[in-house]
Amino acid sequence: MERKFTGVDYYEIDELLTEEEKLIRDTVRQFVGDQVIPIIATCFEEEQFPSHLISELAQLGLLGAWMQGYGCAGLGPVAYGLVLQELERGDSGLRSFVSVQSSLAMYAIWAFGAEEQRDRWLPAMAKGEKLGCFGLTEPDFGSNPGGLATRAQKKPDHYLLNGNKMWITSGSIADVAVVWAKEEGKIAGFLVEKGDPGFSTTLQKAKWSLRASITSELHFADCRIPLDRRLPKANGLMAALACLDQARYGIAWGALGAAMACYEEALNYSKTRIQFDKPIAAFQLTQEKLADMLTEITKGQLLAYRLGRIKEKREPRPQQISLAKRNNVAMALEVARAAREILGASGITHEYCAGRHMANLESVKTYEGTHEIHTLILGEDITGLAAFK
Ligand code: TGC
Ligand code: FAD
């Protein structure tokens, strides 16, 4: 039975939040405590995404939550970040689902779509009646999406798509896939719908990370789509990267939730686990781990908070987002590993969350730009010298 989670707030960051932000955070916190924590270990074990939660996520206004209009809740960036923090306290897979639906699929349509495309998809996606995915990565192009091999050939009355996408979150359940393909050598965005001729998906199973999330391959074999499925403003890799900026921002917050869950679990366990006639919390080596965990979480909270307040005024520079994604995910993974150590053998079981978060965070460290790619983005920004190639 989970103790009621009250958050980790060593630096009184709550004082910096508005009443509305705290209310939203607390609502999602309760939802996660009531509906996610009790089932998530089983979902993870059985490799099942908890799709029955989608309608509840929608009812809470959490899909496309930061967008204005089209039935979206219009939350500010900090409130949206706190939503993702709480969801990822439950599981990175749940936060992934919301990130992909909101920051990748809905955002691509919102920012780069025609008004008819927005009207068709966004209200239904906000209600959770239609689901989206975002297909950028390919078997041979991960960190280097600029090279992608999927092609879109323009014919007089349709496009023909050929190629494959891999590692696509929600791919097999999506009603609409935002697909990045080259048209006459230039990257462009297209909307491919479930059931389009020549479009199929394959579920990627046997993962040891993000097991409660759906990951799929997308296949396009002479896939025929009408001409009006092109996203008119999605021209060039820059458009795809602009979507990633939104999702990376959310991940910087989400990772905090996973870290908080692990810290809290390790702290509670260490106070009750007796070895050498003392709770292990009384040993200096355990206290050092806890002090490091709390310090790093606090630093990560301040980063995310400041980034959110910048985002209220203007879009942060992509490099500022990279810094927060890179730091907070790596931090959360280290916190999860330390928690697992404090839990001893218990830490490898599904009864405790540390091992599950640790495994999930390995994916989070890789997707949305690997830790190394964000290092190089920062390296280029600092020195003016690109070291990618
Ligand atoms: P490069 O020449 O640097 O850039 C091409 C154009 O894009 C501009 N740009 C950006 N624009 C907006 N936001 C950004 N973050 C941008 N970064 C670059 C750039 O100014 C340029 O514009 P222009 O006008 O000069 O054409 O491109 P490159 O080919 O050298 O690659 C750069 C690199 C390596 C940083 C980039 O490709 C990259 O970020 N790679 C990582 C790939 C990645 O993150 N993939 C994520 C796939 S989606 C996913 O993982 C979802 S997981 C979701 C979940 O489950 O939560
Ligand atoms: P690679 O690019 O092959 O990299 C392998 C290693 O080489 C990494 O350590 C990397 O950092 C390193 N490396 C690469 N280039 C350099 C360099 N220039 N310098 C130094 N080191 C380098 N993609 C989508 O499009 N949509 C999704 O919804 C999606 N969901 C995902 C869900 C999961 C669970 C996972 C695991 C991935 C998902 N991805 C998705 C894909 C993800 O974005 C890619 O895995 C990621 O971009 C890295 O690509 P890669 O796995 O091909 O690794």
Short mmCIF file of C-alpha atoms and ligand atoms in Angstrom, two decimals:
data_model
loop_
_atom_site.label_atom_id
_atom_site.label_comp_id
_atom_site.label_asym_id
_atom_site.label_seq_id
_atom_site.Cartn_x
_atom_site.Cartn_y
_atom_site.Cartn_z
CA MET A 1 0.00 0.00 0.00
CA GLU A 2 1.50 3.31 -1.11
CA ARG A 3 1.93 6.01 1.52
CA LYS A 4 0.28 9.26 0.43
CA PHE A 5 2.82 11.10 -1.69
CA THR A 6 3.34 14.66 -0.51
CA GLY A 7 6.07 15.70 -2.91
CA VAL A 8 9.70 16.60 -2.50
CA ASP A 9 10.17 20.30 -1.86
CA TYR A 10 13.32 21.04 0.09
CA TYR A 11 13.69 24.54 -1.33
CA GLU A 12 10.04 25.54 -0.84
CA ILE A 13 9.40 25.79 -4.55
CA ASP A 14 5.68 25.57 -3.75
CA GLU A 15 5.96 29.22 -2.70
CA LEU A 16 6.79 30.06 -6.31
CA LEU A 17 3.74 28.28 -7.73
CA THR A 18 0.33 29.84 -8.25
CA GLU A 19 -2.72 28.40 -6.49
CA GLU A 20 -3.92 27.12 -9.87
CA GLU A 21 -0.61 25.36 -10.57
CA LYS A 22 -0.71 23.67 -7.16
CA LEU A 23 -4.32 22.63 -7.65
CA ILE A 24 -3.57 21.05 -11.03
CA ARG A 25 -0.49 19.32 -9.64
CA ASP A 26 -2.41 17.98 -6.66
CA THR A 27 -5.28 16.76 -8.83
CA VAL A 28 -2.94 14.77 -11.05
CA ARG A 29 -1.03 13.57 -7.99
CA GLN A 30 -4.20 12.12 -6.58
CA PHE A 31 -5.18 10.57 -9.90
CA VAL A 32 -1.78 8.87 -10.11
CA GLY A 33 -1.99 7.70 -6.49
CA ASP A 34 -5.50 6.30 -6.91
CA GLN A 35 -5.48 4.96 -10.45
CA VAL A 36 -1.92 4.42 -11.62
CA ILE A 37 0.22 3.28 -8.70
CA PRO A 38 -2.05 0.33 -7.81
CA ILE A 39 -1.87 -1.19 -11.32
CA ILE A 40 1.32 -0.04 -12.93
CA ALA A 41 3.69 -2.78 -11.74
CA THR A 42 1.34 -5.39 -13.20
CA CYS A 43 1.08 -3.45 -16.48
CA PHE A 44 4.87 -3.30 -16.61
CA GLU A 45 5.19 -7.00 -15.82
CA GLU A 46 2.59 -7.97 -18.44
CA GLU A 47 3.89 -5.50 -21.04
CA GLN A 48 0.52 -3.77 -21.22
CA PHE A 49 -0.21 -0.09 -21.72
CA PRO A 50 -3.07 0.93 -19.37
CA SER A 51 -5.29 2.19 -22.21
CA HIS A 52 -8.34 2.31 -19.94
CA LEU A 53 -6.81 5.45 -18.40
CA ILE A 54 -6.92 7.44 -21.66
CA SER A 55 -10.49 8.69 -21.16
CA GLU A 56 -9.66 9.76 -17.59
CA LEU A 57 -6.55 11.60 -18.76
CA ALA A 58 -8.77 13.39 -21.29
CA GLN A 59 -11.45 14.19 -18.72
CA LEU A 60 -8.78 15.75 -16.52
CA GLY A 61 -7.81 17.95 -19.51
CA LEU A 62 -4.32 16.46 -19.73
CA LEU A 63 -4.19 15.81 -23.50
CA GLY A 64 -2.83 18.83 -25.39
CA ALA A 65 -3.19 20.53 -22.03
CA TRP A 66 -1.03 23.56 -22.77
CA MET A 67 -2.59 24.39 -26.12
CA GLN A 68 -5.16 27.13 -26.58
CA GLY A 69 -8.47 26.47 -28.33
CA TYR A 70 -9.67 23.25 -30.00
CA GLY A 71 -11.01 21.99 -26.67
CA CYS A 72 -7.57 22.08 -25.02
CA ALA A 73 -7.15 23.22 -21.42
CA GLY A 74 -4.73 26.10 -22.15
CA LEU A 75 -2.48 25.44 -19.13
CA GLY A 76 0.68 27.47 -18.63
CA PRO A 77 4.08 25.80 -19.12
CA VAL A 78 4.74 25.32 -15.40
CA ALA A 79 1.34 23.74 -14.79
CA TYR A 80 1.88 21.46 -17.78
CA GLY A 81 5.33 20.54 -16.48
CA LEU A 82 3.87 19.68 -13.08
CA VAL A 83 1.28 17.47 -14.80
CA LEU A 84 4.06 15.50 -16.50
CA GLN A 85 6.07 15.34 -13.28
CA GLU A 86 3.15 13.70 -11.52
CA LEU A 87 2.39 11.32 -14.39
CA GLU A 88 5.99 10.15 -14.54
CA ARG A 89 5.95 9.57 -10.81
CA GLY A 90 3.53 6.85 -11.85
CA ASP A 91 5.47 5.59 -14.84
CA SER A 92 7.52 7.03 -17.71
CA GLY A 93 5.24 5.11 -20.10
CA LEU A 94 2.20 7.09 -19.04
CA ARG A 95 4.07 10.37 -19.37
CA SER A 96 5.37 9.20 -22.76
CA PHE A 97 1.84 8.59 -23.96
CA VAL A 98 0.77 12.09 -22.94
CA SER A 99 3.95 13.69 -24.33
CA VAL A 100 3.52 12.03 -27.71
CA GLN A 101 -0.19 12.76 -27.95
CA SER A 102 0.27 16.39 -26.85
CA SER A 103 3.74 17.72 -27.56
CA LEU A 104 4.50 15.75 -30.69
CA ALA A 105 1.35 14.71 -32.56
CA MET A 106 -1.08 17.47 -31.53
CA TYR A 107 1.62 20.13 -31.55
CA ALA A 108 2.73 19.20 -35.09
CA ILE A 109 -0.86 19.58 -36.32
CA TRP A 110 -1.39 22.77 -34.29
CA ALA A 111 1.83 24.46 -35.38
CA PHE A 112 2.20 23.21 -38.95
CA GLY A 113 -1.26 22.05 -40.01
CA ALA A 114 -3.97 23.68 -42.10
CA GLU A 115 -7.05 24.95 -40.27
CA GLU A 116 -9.11 22.01 -41.61
CA GLN A 117 -6.50 19.57 -40.28
CA ARG A 118 -6.58 21.24 -36.87
CA ASP A 119 -10.38 21.23 -36.76
CA ARG A 120 -10.50 17.60 -37.80
CA TRP A 121 -7.96 16.26 -35.32
CA LEU A 122 -7.29 18.49 -32.33
CA PRO A 123 -10.67 18.49 -30.54
CA ALA A 124 -10.96 14.71 -30.93
CA MET A 125 -7.37 14.22 -29.75
CA ALA A 126 -7.96 16.44 -26.70
CA LYS A 127 -10.93 14.22 -25.83
CA GLY A 128 -8.83 11.09 -26.24
CA GLU A 129 -11.21 9.85 -28.95
CA LYS A 130 -8.41 9.94 -31.50
CA LEU A 131 -4.81 9.05 -30.76
CA GLY A 132 -1.65 10.21 -32.44
CA CYS A 133 1.96 9.16 -32.88
CA PHE A 134 5.07 10.83 -34.27
CA GLY A 135 7.24 8.99 -36.77
CA LEU A 136 10.67 10.48 -37.18
CA THR A 137 13.16 7.74 -36.23
CA GLU A 138 14.01 5.03 -38.75
CA PRO A 139 16.00 1.81 -38.52
CA ASP A 140 19.07 3.55 -40.01
CA PHE A 141 18.47 7.11 -38.80
CA GLY A 142 18.10 7.74 -35.08
CA SER A 143 20.31 10.54 -33.78
CA ASN A 144 20.72 11.80 -37.33
CA PRO A 145 17.13 12.25 -38.55
CA GLY A 146 18.29 14.61 -41.29
CA GLY A 147 19.30 11.55 -43.31
CA LEU A 148 15.92 9.85 -43.14
CA ALA A 149 15.09 7.51 -46.02
CA THR A 150 11.27 7.53 -46.09
CA ARG A 151 10.12 9.09 -49.34
CA ALA A 152 6.92 10.91 -50.35
CA GLN A 153 6.34 11.07 -54.07
CA LYS A 154 3.83 13.61 -55.27
CA LYS A 155 1.43 12.27 -57.94
CA PRO A 156 -1.33 14.30 -59.64
CA ASP A 157 -3.96 13.46 -57.00
CA HIS A 158 -2.15 11.73 -54.14
CA TYR A 159 1.17 11.12 -52.39
CA LEU A 160 2.90 7.74 -52.36
CA LEU A 161 4.90 7.02 -49.20
CA ASN A 162 7.61 4.38 -48.97
CA GLY A 163 9.83 3.58 -45.99
CA ASN A 164 9.87 2.40 -42.39
CA LYS A 165 9.82 4.04 -38.98
CA MET A 166 10.99 2.36 -35.78
CA TRP A 167 10.59 2.85 -32.03
CA ILE A 168 7.37 4.81 -32.43
CA THR A 169 5.50 5.36 -29.17
CA SER A 170 1.75 4.61 -29.51
CA GLY A 171 2.32 3.61 -33.16
CA SER A 172 -0.02 0.59 -33.13
CA ILE A 173 -2.90 2.36 -31.40
CA ALA A 174 -2.69 5.69 -33.21
CA ASP A 175 -5.49 6.87 -35.48
CA VAL A 176 -3.15 9.38 -37.06
CA ALA A 177 0.60 9.25 -37.53
CA VAL A 178 2.63 12.40 -38.07
CA VAL A 179 5.19 11.05 -40.53
CA TRP A 180 8.36 12.79 -41.61
CA ALA A 181 9.43 11.93 -45.14
CA LYS A 182 11.48 13.47 -47.94
CA GLU A 183 9.63 15.08 -50.82
CA GLU A 184 12.05 15.89 -53.63
CA GLY A 185 14.93 15.58 -51.16
CA LYS A 186 13.43 17.94 -48.54
CA ILE A 187 11.93 16.83 -45.24
CA ALA A 188 8.18 17.41 -44.90
CA GLY A 189 5.43 16.29 -42.50
CA PHE A 190 2.42 14.16 -43.52
CA LEU A 191 -0.64 12.79 -41.78
CA VAL A 192 -1.15 9.07 -42.34
CA GLU A 193 -4.33 7.53 -41.01
CA LYS A 194 -5.00 4.08 -39.67
CA GLY A 195 -6.37 2.03 -42.57
CA ASP A 196 -4.67 4.01 -45.33
CA PRO A 197 -3.75 1.58 -48.14
CA GLY A 198 -0.12 0.43 -47.84
CA PHE A 199 0.22 1.51 -44.19
CA SER A 200 0.83 -1.12 -41.48
CA THR A 201 2.33 -1.30 -37.99
CA THR A 202 4.18 -3.94 -36.00
CA LEU A 203 4.30 -3.99 -32.22
CA GLN A 204 7.86 -4.01 -30.81
CA LYS A 205 7.75 -6.49 -27.91
CA ALA A 206 10.27 -8.00 -25.51
CA LYS A 207 11.52 -4.68 -24.13
CA TRP A 208 12.96 -4.47 -20.64
CA SER A 209 12.28 -0.73 -20.51
CA LEU A 210 9.02 1.21 -20.93
CA ARG A 211 7.12 -2.06 -20.82
CA ALA A 212 3.88 -0.26 -19.95
CA SER A 213 4.15 1.77 -23.18
CA ILE A 214 3.36 0.80 -26.76
CA THR A 215 6.34 0.93 -29.11
CA SER A 216 5.88 0.12 -32.79
CA GLU A 217 7.33 0.02 -36.25
CA LEU A 218 5.45 1.85 -39.01
CA HIS A 219 5.64 0.51 -42.55
CA PHE A 220 4.77 2.40 -45.73
CA ALA A 221 4.66 0.28 -48.88
CA ASP A 222 3.32 2.42 -51.71
CA CYS A 223 1.11 3.98 -49.05
CA ARG A 224 -1.37 6.21 -50.84
CA ILE A 225 -2.62 9.35 -49.09
CA PRO A 226 -4.60 12.34 -50.44
CA LEU A 227 -2.69 15.52 -51.26
CA ASP A 228 -4.36 17.43 -48.42
CA ARG A 229 -2.59 15.23 -45.85
CA ARG A 230 0.64 17.15 -46.15
CA LEU A 231 1.16 19.52 -43.22
CA PRO A 232 1.48 22.74 -45.22
CA LYS A 233 3.87 24.50 -42.85
CA ALA A 234 6.04 21.49 -41.95
CA ASN A 235 8.98 22.24 -44.20
CA GLY A 236 12.45 20.97 -43.33
CA LEU A 237 13.97 19.15 -40.37
CA MET A 238 13.52 22.33 -38.36
CA ALA A 239 9.76 21.67 -38.14
CA ALA A 240 10.29 18.20 -36.67
CA LEU A 241 12.89 19.57 -34.25
CA ALA A 242 10.48 22.29 -33.12
CA CYS A 243 8.08 19.53 -32.03
CA LEU A 244 10.92 17.83 -30.17
CA ASP A 245 11.60 21.07 -28.30
CA GLN A 246 8.10 20.88 -26.82
CA ALA A 247 8.46 17.24 -25.83
CA ARG A 248 11.98 17.65 -24.43
CA TYR A 249 10.70 20.47 -22.23
CA GLY A 250 8.10 18.09 -20.80
CA ILE A 251 10.63 15.34 -20.23
CA ALA A 252 12.76 17.70 -18.13
CA TRP A 253 9.78 17.91 -15.75
CA GLY A 254 8.68 14.30 -16.09
CA ALA A 255 12.05 12.92 -15.03
CA LEU A 256 11.68 14.79 -11.73
CA GLY A 257 8.59 12.74 -10.94
CA ALA A 258 10.40 9.44 -11.46
CA ALA A 259 13.27 10.68 -9.31
CA MET A 260 10.93 11.81 -6.53
CA ALA A 261 9.18 8.44 -6.48
CA CYS A 262 12.51 6.63 -6.12
CA TYR A 263 13.82 9.01 -3.46
CA GLU A 264 10.68 8.75 -1.39
CA GLU A 265 10.63 4.97 -1.62
CA ALA A 266 14.30 4.67 -0.65
CA LEU A 267 13.89 7.08 2.26
CA ASN A 268 10.89 5.21 3.66
CA TYR A 269 12.54 1.84 3.21
CA SER A 270 15.78 2.97 4.84
CA LYS A 271 13.91 4.06 7.98
CA THR A 272 12.28 0.67 8.46
CA ARG A 273 14.93 -1.79 7.23
CA ILE A 274 16.98 -2.94 10.22
CA GLN A 275 20.54 -4.24 9.80
CA PHE A 276 23.19 -4.45 12.52
CA ASP A 277 20.37 -3.55 14.99
CA LYS A 278 19.75 -0.16 13.38
CA PRO A 279 17.63 1.22 10.57
CA ILE A 280 19.91 1.44 7.53
CA ALA A 281 18.95 5.17 7.41
CA ALA A 282 21.17 5.60 10.47
CA PHE A 283 24.31 4.65 8.55
CA GLN A 284 26.36 7.51 7.16
CA LEU A 285 26.75 5.86 3.76
CA THR A 286 22.96 5.67 3.35
CA GLN A 287 22.59 9.26 4.49
CA GLU A 288 25.14 10.37 1.92
CA LYS A 289 23.10 8.69 -0.81
CA LEU A 290 19.90 10.34 0.41
CA ALA A 291 21.58 13.74 0.70
CA ASP A 292 22.92 13.45 -2.86
CA MET A 293 19.53 12.37 -4.18
CA LEU A 294 17.72 15.25 -2.52
CA THR A 295 20.33 17.78 -3.67
CA GLU A 296 20.15 16.66 -7.28
CA ILE A 297 16.35 16.57 -7.31
CA THR A 298 16.27 20.09 -5.88
CA LYS A 299 18.68 21.38 -8.51
CA GLY A 300 16.60 19.70 -11.22
CA GLN A 301 13.40 21.27 -9.88
CA LEU A 302 14.94 24.73 -10.03
CA LEU A 303 16.09 24.15 -13.62
CA ALA A 304 12.65 23.00 -14.74
CA TYR A 305 10.90 25.76 -12.85
CA ARG A 306 13.06 28.51 -14.34
CA LEU A 307 12.73 27.03 -17.85
CA GLY A 308 8.95 27.03 -17.39
CA ARG A 309 8.87 30.67 -16.34
CA ILE A 310 11.03 31.59 -19.36
CA LYS A 311 8.57 29.67 -21.56
CA GLU A 312 5.70 31.77 -20.23
CA LYS A 313 7.32 34.82 -21.78
CA ARG A 314 9.03 33.41 -24.88
CA GLU A 315 10.10 30.08 -26.34
CA PRO A 316 13.34 29.05 -24.60
CA ARG A 317 16.33 28.52 -26.86
CA PRO A 318 16.51 24.85 -27.91
CA GLN A 319 19.90 24.64 -26.19
CA GLN A 320 18.34 25.73 -22.88
CA ILE A 321 15.85 22.90 -23.24
CA SER A 322 18.67 20.47 -24.05
CA LEU A 323 20.45 21.41 -20.83
CA ALA A 324 17.36 20.66 -18.73
CA LYS A 325 16.45 17.40 -20.54
CA ARG A 326 20.04 16.17 -20.37
CA ASN A 327 20.55 17.04 -16.72
CA ASN A 328 17.22 15.96 -15.31
CA VAL A 329 17.03 12.59 -17.06
CA ALA A 330 20.61 11.66 -16.16
CA MET A 331 19.93 12.85 -12.61
CA ALA A 332 16.75 10.77 -12.34
CA LEU A 333 18.55 7.68 -13.58
CA GLU A 334 21.28 8.13 -10.96
CA VAL A 335 18.64 8.67 -8.27
CA ALA A 336 16.84 5.50 -9.36
CA ARG A 337 20.09 3.52 -9.24
CA ALA A 338 20.92 4.84 -5.77
CA ALA A 339 17.40 4.02 -4.57
CA ARG A 340 17.74 0.51 -5.96
CA GLU A 341 20.98 0.12 -3.99
CA ILE A 342 19.39 1.31 -0.76
CA LEU A 343 16.61 -1.22 -1.26
CA GLY A 344 19.14 -4.03 -1.55
CA ALA A 345 17.68 -7.21 -3.06
CA SER A 346 14.16 -5.84 -2.65
CA GLY A 347 15.14 -3.21 -5.21
CA ILE A 348 15.12 -5.73 -8.02
CA THR A 349 11.50 -6.75 -7.46
CA HIS A 350 8.35 -5.29 -8.96
CA GLU A 351 7.03 -4.69 -5.45
CA TYR A 352 9.16 -1.53 -5.38
CA CYS A 353 9.22 1.14 -8.07
CA ALA A 354 12.96 1.93 -8.20
CA GLY A 355 13.91 -0.88 -10.60
CA ARG A 356 11.00 -0.10 -12.93
CA HIS A 357 11.85 3.60 -13.03
CA MET A 358 15.52 2.77 -13.51
CA ALA A 359 14.74 0.57 -16.52
CA ASN A 360 12.33 3.15 -17.98
CA LEU A 361 14.79 5.99 -17.59
CA GLU A 362 17.31 4.16 -19.77
CA SER A 363 14.88 4.76 -22.66
CA VAL A 364 14.17 8.32 -21.59
CA LYS A 365 17.90 8.99 -21.63
CA THR A 366 18.02 7.74 -25.24
CA TYR A 367 14.84 9.13 -26.77
CA GLU A 368 14.14 12.74 -27.67
CA GLY A 369 17.86 13.14 -28.32
CA THR A 370 20.35 10.93 -26.52
CA HIS A 371 22.39 12.25 -23.61
CA GLU A 372 25.36 12.45 -25.98
CA ILE A 373 23.45 14.42 -28.62
CA HIS A 374 22.36 16.96 -26.00
CA THR A 375 25.98 17.16 -24.83
CA LEU A 376 27.00 18.00 -28.39
CA ILE A 377 24.17 20.55 -28.77
CA LEU A 378 25.49 22.29 -25.66
CA GLY A 379 29.09 21.86 -26.81
CA GLU A 380 28.29 23.59 -30.08
CA ASP A 381 26.44 26.38 -28.31
CA ILE A 382 29.33 26.97 -25.90
CA THR A 383 32.17 26.80 -28.40
CA GLY A 384 30.54 27.65 -31.72
CA LEU A 385 32.02 24.41 -33.08
CA ALA A 386 29.73 21.53 -34.10
CA ALA A 387 31.08 18.09 -33.20
CA PHE A 388 28.29 15.91 -34.61
CA LYS A 389 30.07 14.85 -37.79
P1 TGC B 1 20.92 21.08 -38.10
O1 TGC B 1 21.53 21.48 -39.41
O2 TGC B 1 21.61 21.40 -36.85
O3 TGC B 1 19.44 21.70 -38.02
C1 TGC B 1 18.55 21.66 -39.09
C2 TGC B 1 17.69 22.93 -38.97
O4 TGC B 1 16.91 22.86 -37.79
C3 TGC B 1 17.26 23.95 -36.89
N1 TGC B 1 17.27 23.38 -35.54
C4 TGC B 1 16.24 23.48 -34.70
N2 TGC B 1 15.06 24.10 -34.81
C5 TGC B 1 14.22 24.02 -33.76
N3 TGC B 1 14.52 23.33 -32.63
C6 TGC B 1 15.70 22.69 -32.50
N4 TGC B 1 15.97 21.99 -31.40
C7 TGC B 1 16.62 22.74 -33.56
N5 TGC B 1 17.86 22.22 -33.76
C8 TGC B 1 18.24 22.62 -34.98
C9 TGC B 1 18.61 24.43 -37.35
O5 TGC B 1 18.79 25.78 -37.03
C10 TGC B 1 18.53 24.19 -38.84
O6 TGC B 1 17.77 25.25 -39.41
P2 TGC B 1 18.15 25.81 -40.89
O7 TGC B 1 17.26 26.97 -41.09
O8 TGC B 1 19.61 26.16 -40.82
O9 TGC B 1 17.88 24.67 -41.83
O10 TGC B 1 20.55 19.54 -38.22
P3 TGC B 1 21.48 18.25 -38.14
O11 TGC B 1 21.02 17.34 -39.23
O12 TGC B 1 22.93 18.62 -38.09
O13 TGC B 1 21.04 17.55 -36.74
C11 TGC B 1 21.12 18.23 -35.56
C12 TGC B 1 20.76 17.34 -34.33
C13 TGC B 1 21.71 16.17 -34.23
C14 TGC B 1 20.94 18.19 -33.11
C15 TGC B 1 19.33 16.87 -34.40
O14 TGC B 1 19.06 16.24 -35.57
C16 TGC B 1 18.86 16.06 -33.21
O15 TGC B 1 18.34 16.66 -32.28
N6 TGC B 1 18.97 14.68 -33.19
C17 TGC B 1 18.33 13.87 -32.17
C18 TGC B 1 17.13 13.19 -32.78
C19 TGC B 1 15.97 13.10 -31.84
O16 TGC B 1 15.89 13.76 -30.84
N7 TGC B 1 15.01 12.27 -32.20
C20 TGC B 1 13.82 12.15 -31.42
C21 TGC B 1 12.75 11.37 -32.15
S1 TGC B 1 11.14 11.52 -31.42
C22 TGC B 1 11.25 10.68 -29.97
O17 TGC B 1 12.25 10.23 -29.55
C23 TGC B 1 9.99 10.56 -29.21
S2 TGC B 1 10.12 9.70 -27.74
C24 TGC B 1 8.67 10.24 -27.12
C25 TGC B 1 8.20 9.65 -25.89
O18 TGC B 1 7.83 8.46 -25.87
O19 TGC B 1 8.11 10.44 -24.92
P1 FAD B 2 21.80 5.90 -32.49
O1 FAD B 2 21.55 7.21 -33.13
O2 FAD B 2 22.20 4.76 -33.36
O3 FAD B 2 22.90 6.09 -31.36
C1 FAD B 2 23.57 5.00 -30.74
C2 FAD B 2 24.61 5.58 -29.78
O4 FAD B 2 25.55 6.38 -30.53
C3 FAD B 2 24.00 6.53 -28.75
O5 FAD B 2 24.69 6.38 -27.54
C4 FAD B 2 24.26 7.90 -29.33
O6 FAD B 2 24.32 8.92 -28.35
C5 FAD B 2 25.62 7.69 -29.98
N1 FAD B 2 25.86 8.66 -31.06
C6 FAD B 2 25.16 8.84 -32.20
N2 FAD B 2 25.66 9.85 -32.91
C7 FAD B 2 26.69 10.35 -32.20
C8 FAD B 2 27.61 11.43 -32.37
N3 FAD B 2 27.55 12.23 -33.45
N4 FAD B 2 28.55 11.62 -31.44
C9 FAD B 2 28.60 10.85 -30.31
N5 FAD B 2 27.76 9.82 -30.08
C10 FAD B 2 26.82 9.59 -31.01
N6 FAD B 2 11.35 8.07 -32.17
C11 FAD B 2 10.31 8.68 -32.83
O7 FAD B 2 10.50 9.23 -33.91
N7 FAD B 2 9.05 8.68 -32.28
C12 FAD B 2 8.78 8.07 -31.11
O8 FAD B 2 7.63 8.10 -30.65
C13 FAD B 2 9.84 7.41 -30.42
N8 FAD B 2 9.58 6.73 -29.25
C14 FAD B 2 10.60 5.99 -28.69
C15 FAD B 2 10.29 5.15 -27.60
C16 FAD B 2 11.29 4.36 -27.05
C17 FAD B 2 10.95 3.42 -25.94
C18 FAD B 2 12.63 4.44 -27.53
C19 FAD B 2 13.72 3.62 -26.90
C20 FAD B 2 12.93 5.26 -28.59
C21 FAD B 2 11.91 6.02 -29.20
N9 FAD B 2 12.16 6.80 -30.33
C22 FAD B 2 11.15 7.44 -31.00
C23 FAD B 2 13.49 6.75 -30.97
C24 FAD B 2 14.53 7.62 -30.31
O9 FAD B 2 14.31 8.97 -30.58
C25 FAD B 2 15.91 7.15 -30.82
O10 FAD B 2 16.14 5.91 -30.21
C26 FAD B 2 17.00 8.13 -30.49
O11 FAD B 2 16.85 9.31 -31.24
C27 FAD B 2 18.40 7.53 -30.72
O12 FAD B 2 18.47 6.89 -31.96
P2 FAD B 2 19.05 5.38 -32.04
O13 FAD B 2 18.34 4.56 -31.02
O14 FAD B 2 18.95 4.97 -33.47
O15 FAD B 2 20.54 5.47 -31.59
#
